[in-house]
Short mmCIF file of N, CA and C in Angstrom, two decimals:
data_model
loop_
_atom_site.label_atom_id
_atom_site.label_comp_id
_atom_site.label_asym_id
_atom_site.label_seq_id
_atom_site.Cartn_x
_atom_site.Cartn_y
_atom_site.Cartn_z
N MET A 1 -60.57 19.59 85.79
CA MET A 1 -61.80 20.21 85.39
C MET A 1 -62.41 19.79 86.79
N THR A 2 -62.88 20.58 87.51
CA THR A 2 -63.75 20.66 88.55
C THR A 2 -65.23 20.16 88.07
N ARG A 3 -65.76 18.96 89.07
CA ARG A 3 -67.13 18.61 88.58
C ARG A 3 -67.81 18.88 89.87
N PRO A 4 -69.44 18.93 89.71
CA PRO A 4 -70.06 19.01 90.68
C PRO A 4 -70.38 17.76 91.46
N ALA A 5 -70.50 18.03 92.57
CA ALA A 5 -70.80 16.57 93.69
C ALA A 5 -71.70 15.99 93.06
N PRO A 6 -71.78 14.81 93.49
CA PRO A 6 -72.83 13.86 93.04
C PRO A 6 -74.41 14.40 93.53
N VAL A 7 -75.18 13.90 92.42
CA VAL A 7 -76.64 14.31 93.02
C VAL A 7 -77.33 13.10 92.36
N SER A 8 -78.11 13.04 93.24
CA SER A 8 -79.35 11.86 92.92
C SER A 8 -80.63 12.13 93.06
N GLY A 9 -81.38 10.87 92.36
CA GLY A 9 -82.87 11.68 92.10
C GLY A 9 -83.32 12.60 91.03
N HIS A 10 -84.33 13.22 91.28
CA HIS A 10 -84.63 13.92 90.08
C HIS A 10 -84.30 15.03 90.09
N ASP A 11 -82.73 15.78 90.84
CA ASP A 11 -82.46 16.85 90.99
C ASP A 11 -80.75 16.45 90.31
N ALA A 12 -80.87 15.21 89.74
CA ALA A 12 -79.55 15.24 88.87
C ALA A 12 -79.26 16.04 87.47
N PRO A 13 -78.14 16.31 87.31
CA PRO A 13 -77.83 17.60 86.59
C PRO A 13 -77.79 17.00 85.29
N PRO A 14 -77.70 17.83 84.06
CA PRO A 14 -77.79 17.32 82.88
C PRO A 14 -76.25 16.59 82.52
N LEU A 15 -76.36 15.89 81.33
CA LEU A 15 -75.11 15.36 80.95
C LEU A 15 -74.18 16.05 80.54
N ALA A 16 -74.49 17.39 80.17
CA ALA A 16 -73.29 18.18 79.44
C ALA A 16 -72.07 18.35 80.08
N PRO A 17 -72.01 18.26 81.48
CA PRO A 17 -70.37 17.80 82.05
C PRO A 17 -69.65 16.85 81.07
N LEU A 18 -70.39 15.58 80.78
CA LEU A 18 -69.73 14.32 80.55
C LEU A 18 -68.55 14.62 79.44
N THR A 19 -67.55 14.05 79.28
CA THR A 19 -66.23 14.16 78.20
C THR A 19 -67.09 13.08 76.97
N ALA A 20 -66.48 13.52 75.70
CA ALA A 20 -67.01 12.61 74.93
C ALA A 20 -67.26 10.90 74.89
N GLN A 21 -65.89 10.49 75.72
CA GLN A 21 -65.71 9.17 75.80
C GLN A 21 -66.64 8.63 76.99
N GLU A 22 -67.17 9.87 78.13
CA GLU A 22 -68.00 9.40 79.08
C GLU A 22 -69.33 9.11 78.67
N ARG A 23 -69.87 10.23 77.71
CA ARG A 23 -71.03 10.07 77.00
C ARG A 23 -71.31 8.63 76.17
N ALA A 24 -70.18 8.53 75.69
CA ALA A 24 -70.32 7.34 74.37
C ALA A 24 -70.81 5.94 75.48
N VAL A 25 -69.58 5.91 76.70
CA VAL A 25 -70.16 4.85 77.88
C VAL A 25 -71.67 5.25 78.09
N TYR A 26 -72.00 6.38 78.70
CA TYR A 26 -73.24 6.57 79.26
C TYR A 26 -74.56 6.18 78.22
N ASP A 27 -74.19 6.36 77.01
CA ASP A 27 -75.47 5.95 75.96
C ASP A 27 -75.52 4.19 76.02
N VAL A 28 -74.39 3.83 76.36
CA VAL A 28 -74.30 2.31 76.02
C VAL A 28 -74.92 1.80 77.32
N LEU A 29 -75.01 2.48 78.39
CA LEU A 29 -75.52 1.88 79.66
C LEU A 29 -76.81 2.38 79.77
N ALA A 30 -77.36 3.41 78.88
CA ALA A 30 -78.66 4.02 78.86
C ALA A 30 -79.71 3.33 78.21
N ASN A 31 -78.90 2.69 76.71
CA ASN A 31 -79.50 1.82 75.98
C ASN A 31 -79.75 0.37 76.23
N ARG A 32 -78.93 -0.16 77.60
CA ARG A 32 -79.28 -1.16 77.87
C ARG A 32 -79.52 -1.07 79.45
N ALA A 33 -80.27 -0.23 79.62
CA ALA A 33 -80.46 0.08 81.21
C ALA A 33 -81.43 -1.30 81.88
N GLY A 34 -80.96 -1.46 83.10
CA GLY A 34 -81.32 -2.76 83.65
C GLY A 34 -80.85 -3.99 83.57
N LYS A 35 -79.72 -3.83 82.49
CA LYS A 35 -79.01 -5.15 82.13
C LYS A 35 -77.79 -4.93 82.52
N VAL A 36 -77.03 -5.87 82.97
CA VAL A 36 -75.57 -5.75 83.39
C VAL A 36 -74.73 -5.82 82.33
N ILE A 37 -73.54 -5.19 81.53
CA ILE A 37 -72.82 -4.86 80.80
C ILE A 37 -71.36 -5.03 80.93
N SER A 38 -70.73 -6.20 80.59
CA SER A 38 -69.22 -6.20 81.13
C SER A 38 -68.42 -5.03 80.42
N ARG A 39 -67.08 -4.83 80.87
CA ARG A 39 -66.23 -3.86 80.84
C ARG A 39 -65.99 -4.17 79.11
N SER A 40 -65.91 -5.33 78.40
CA SER A 40 -65.48 -5.29 77.27
C SER A 40 -66.58 -5.36 76.41
N GLU A 41 -67.79 -5.40 76.84
CA GLU A 41 -69.02 -5.08 75.85
C GLU A 41 -69.21 -3.63 75.75
N ILE A 42 -68.95 -2.95 76.89
CA ILE A 42 -68.81 -1.36 76.98
C ILE A 42 -68.01 -0.90 76.03
N ALA A 43 -66.67 -1.31 76.21
CA ALA A 43 -65.44 -0.78 75.50
C ALA A 43 -65.83 -1.03 74.29
N ARG A 44 -66.27 -2.31 73.67
CA ARG A 44 -66.44 -2.17 72.21
C ARG A 44 -67.57 -1.47 71.66
N GLU A 45 -68.81 -1.44 72.20
CA GLU A 45 -70.04 -0.67 71.73
C GLU A 45 -69.82 0.93 71.94
N ALA A 46 -68.92 1.29 72.86
CA ALA A 46 -68.95 2.68 72.92
C ALA A 46 -67.53 3.24 71.84
N GLY A 47 -66.99 2.36 71.45
CA GLY A 47 -65.88 2.60 70.34
C GLY A 47 -64.59 2.90 71.26
N ILE A 48 -64.36 2.38 72.05
CA ILE A 48 -63.26 2.51 72.94
C ILE A 48 -62.36 1.32 73.11
N SER A 49 -62.49 0.27 72.26
CA SER A 49 -61.86 -0.96 72.33
C SER A 49 -60.21 -0.91 72.53
N ASN A 50 -60.03 0.29 71.75
CA ASN A 50 -58.32 0.08 71.85
C ASN A 50 -57.38 0.79 72.62
N LEU A 51 -58.53 1.61 74.18
CA LEU A 51 -57.92 1.88 75.29
C LEU A 51 -57.33 0.80 75.98
N ASN A 52 -57.12 1.14 77.16
CA ASN A 52 -56.33 0.15 78.46
C ASN A 52 -57.66 -0.23 79.09
N ALA A 53 -57.84 -1.55 79.68
CA ALA A 53 -59.00 -2.05 80.16
C ALA A 53 -59.65 -1.01 81.45
N ARG A 54 -58.75 -0.62 81.94
CA ARG A 54 -59.26 0.18 83.27
C ARG A 54 -59.70 1.29 82.78
N ARG A 55 -59.53 1.91 81.75
CA ARG A 55 -59.98 3.27 81.32
C ARG A 55 -61.40 3.35 81.87
N CYS A 56 -62.00 2.10 81.32
CA CYS A 56 -63.43 2.10 81.48
C CYS A 56 -63.91 2.15 82.79
N ASP A 57 -63.32 1.88 83.71
CA ASP A 57 -63.15 1.88 85.26
C ASP A 57 -63.63 3.59 85.52
N SER A 58 -62.45 4.33 85.13
CA SER A 58 -62.24 5.51 85.34
C SER A 58 -63.58 6.11 84.35
N LEU A 59 -63.91 5.96 83.24
CA LEU A 59 -64.86 6.52 82.69
C LEU A 59 -66.44 6.58 83.61
N ILE A 60 -66.55 5.31 84.08
CA ILE A 60 -67.65 4.99 84.67
C ILE A 60 -67.75 6.07 86.24
N VAL A 61 -66.53 6.36 86.75
CA VAL A 61 -66.34 7.17 87.94
C VAL A 61 -66.73 8.62 87.57
N GLY A 62 -66.45 9.18 86.46
CA GLY A 62 -67.00 10.28 85.95
C GLY A 62 -68.47 10.53 85.61
N ILE A 63 -69.05 9.35 85.21
CA ILE A 63 -70.46 9.21 85.05
C ILE A 63 -71.21 9.31 86.31
N ARG A 64 -70.60 8.66 87.38
CA ARG A 64 -71.32 8.41 88.56
C ARG A 64 -71.16 9.82 89.23
N ARG A 65 -70.14 11.00 88.88
CA ARG A 65 -70.07 12.11 89.24
C ARG A 65 -71.17 12.98 88.85
N CYS A 66 -71.35 12.76 87.72
CA CYS A 66 -72.22 13.52 87.17
C CYS A 66 -74.08 12.95 86.99
N VAL A 67 -74.26 11.91 86.92
CA VAL A 67 -75.65 11.16 87.28
C VAL A 67 -75.66 10.57 88.75
N GLY A 68 -74.91 10.48 89.51
CA GLY A 68 -75.02 10.02 90.97
C GLY A 68 -74.60 8.64 90.97
N ALA A 69 -73.95 8.35 91.93
CA ALA A 69 -73.55 7.30 92.19
C ALA A 69 -74.65 6.21 92.36
N ASP A 70 -75.48 6.25 92.67
CA ASP A 70 -76.39 5.29 92.78
C ASP A 70 -77.23 5.14 91.75
N ARG A 71 -76.91 5.39 90.23
CA ARG A 71 -77.59 5.15 89.20
C ARG A 71 -76.83 4.19 88.58
N ILE A 72 -75.65 3.98 88.56
CA ILE A 72 -74.81 2.74 88.31
C ILE A 72 -74.53 1.87 89.33
N VAL A 73 -75.04 0.59 89.16
CA VAL A 73 -74.67 -0.49 90.08
C VAL A 73 -73.73 -1.32 89.42
N THR A 74 -72.56 -1.69 90.25
CA THR A 74 -71.39 -2.64 90.10
C THR A 74 -71.94 -3.72 90.53
N VAL A 75 -71.75 -4.62 89.31
CA VAL A 75 -72.13 -6.50 89.53
C VAL A 75 -70.78 -6.97 89.79
N ARG A 76 -70.52 -7.61 90.61
CA ARG A 76 -69.26 -7.94 90.75
C ARG A 76 -68.72 -9.13 89.94
N ARG A 77 -67.53 -9.04 89.26
CA ARG A 77 -67.44 -10.10 88.50
C ARG A 77 -68.04 -9.81 87.03
N ARG A 78 -68.90 -9.20 87.15
CA ARG A 78 -69.50 -9.02 85.76
C ARG A 78 -69.82 -7.79 84.80
N GLY A 79 -69.89 -6.64 85.63
CA GLY A 79 -69.78 -5.40 84.98
C GLY A 79 -70.64 -4.31 85.35
N TRP A 80 -71.50 -3.54 85.03
CA TRP A 80 -72.21 -2.70 85.50
C TRP A 80 -73.73 -2.42 85.01
N MET A 81 -74.44 -1.93 85.40
CA MET A 81 -75.70 -1.44 85.02
C MET A 81 -76.38 -0.36 85.41
N LEU A 82 -77.30 0.27 84.82
CA LEU A 82 -77.59 1.55 84.75
C LEU A 82 -79.18 1.47 85.10
N VAL A 83 -79.52 2.00 86.42
CA VAL A 83 -80.69 1.81 87.25
C VAL A 83 -81.60 2.93 87.38
N ASP A 84 -82.80 2.97 87.44
CA ASP A 84 -83.66 4.26 87.48
C ASP A 84 -83.23 5.08 88.72
N ALA A 85 -83.21 6.46 88.79
CA ALA A 85 -82.66 6.94 90.29
C ALA A 85 -83.84 6.40 91.27
N PRO A 86 -83.26 6.35 92.79
CA PRO A 86 -84.70 6.01 93.57
C PRO A 86 -85.54 7.04 94.01
N ALA A 87 -86.72 6.84 94.03
CA ALA A 87 -87.76 7.73 94.28
C ALA A 87 -87.76 8.47 95.93
#
């Protein structure tokens, strides 16, 4: 499946291109925006805890392609955090 190039800011595309698992992970990040969430927390809250631990990483990549790489910040050794789009 071909995805659009990342777009940031107010021109971000809608979330429709996300898969069901990507949308579940995005929803977890959005519900706790501004707070760091670990891989295990995301997997548990998104209902994908039975998948390979690295699957969460690939889901984050898909979300970044849709909402823009600058919207999801990687916090080394801790997890990820959804932030507001830069103005």
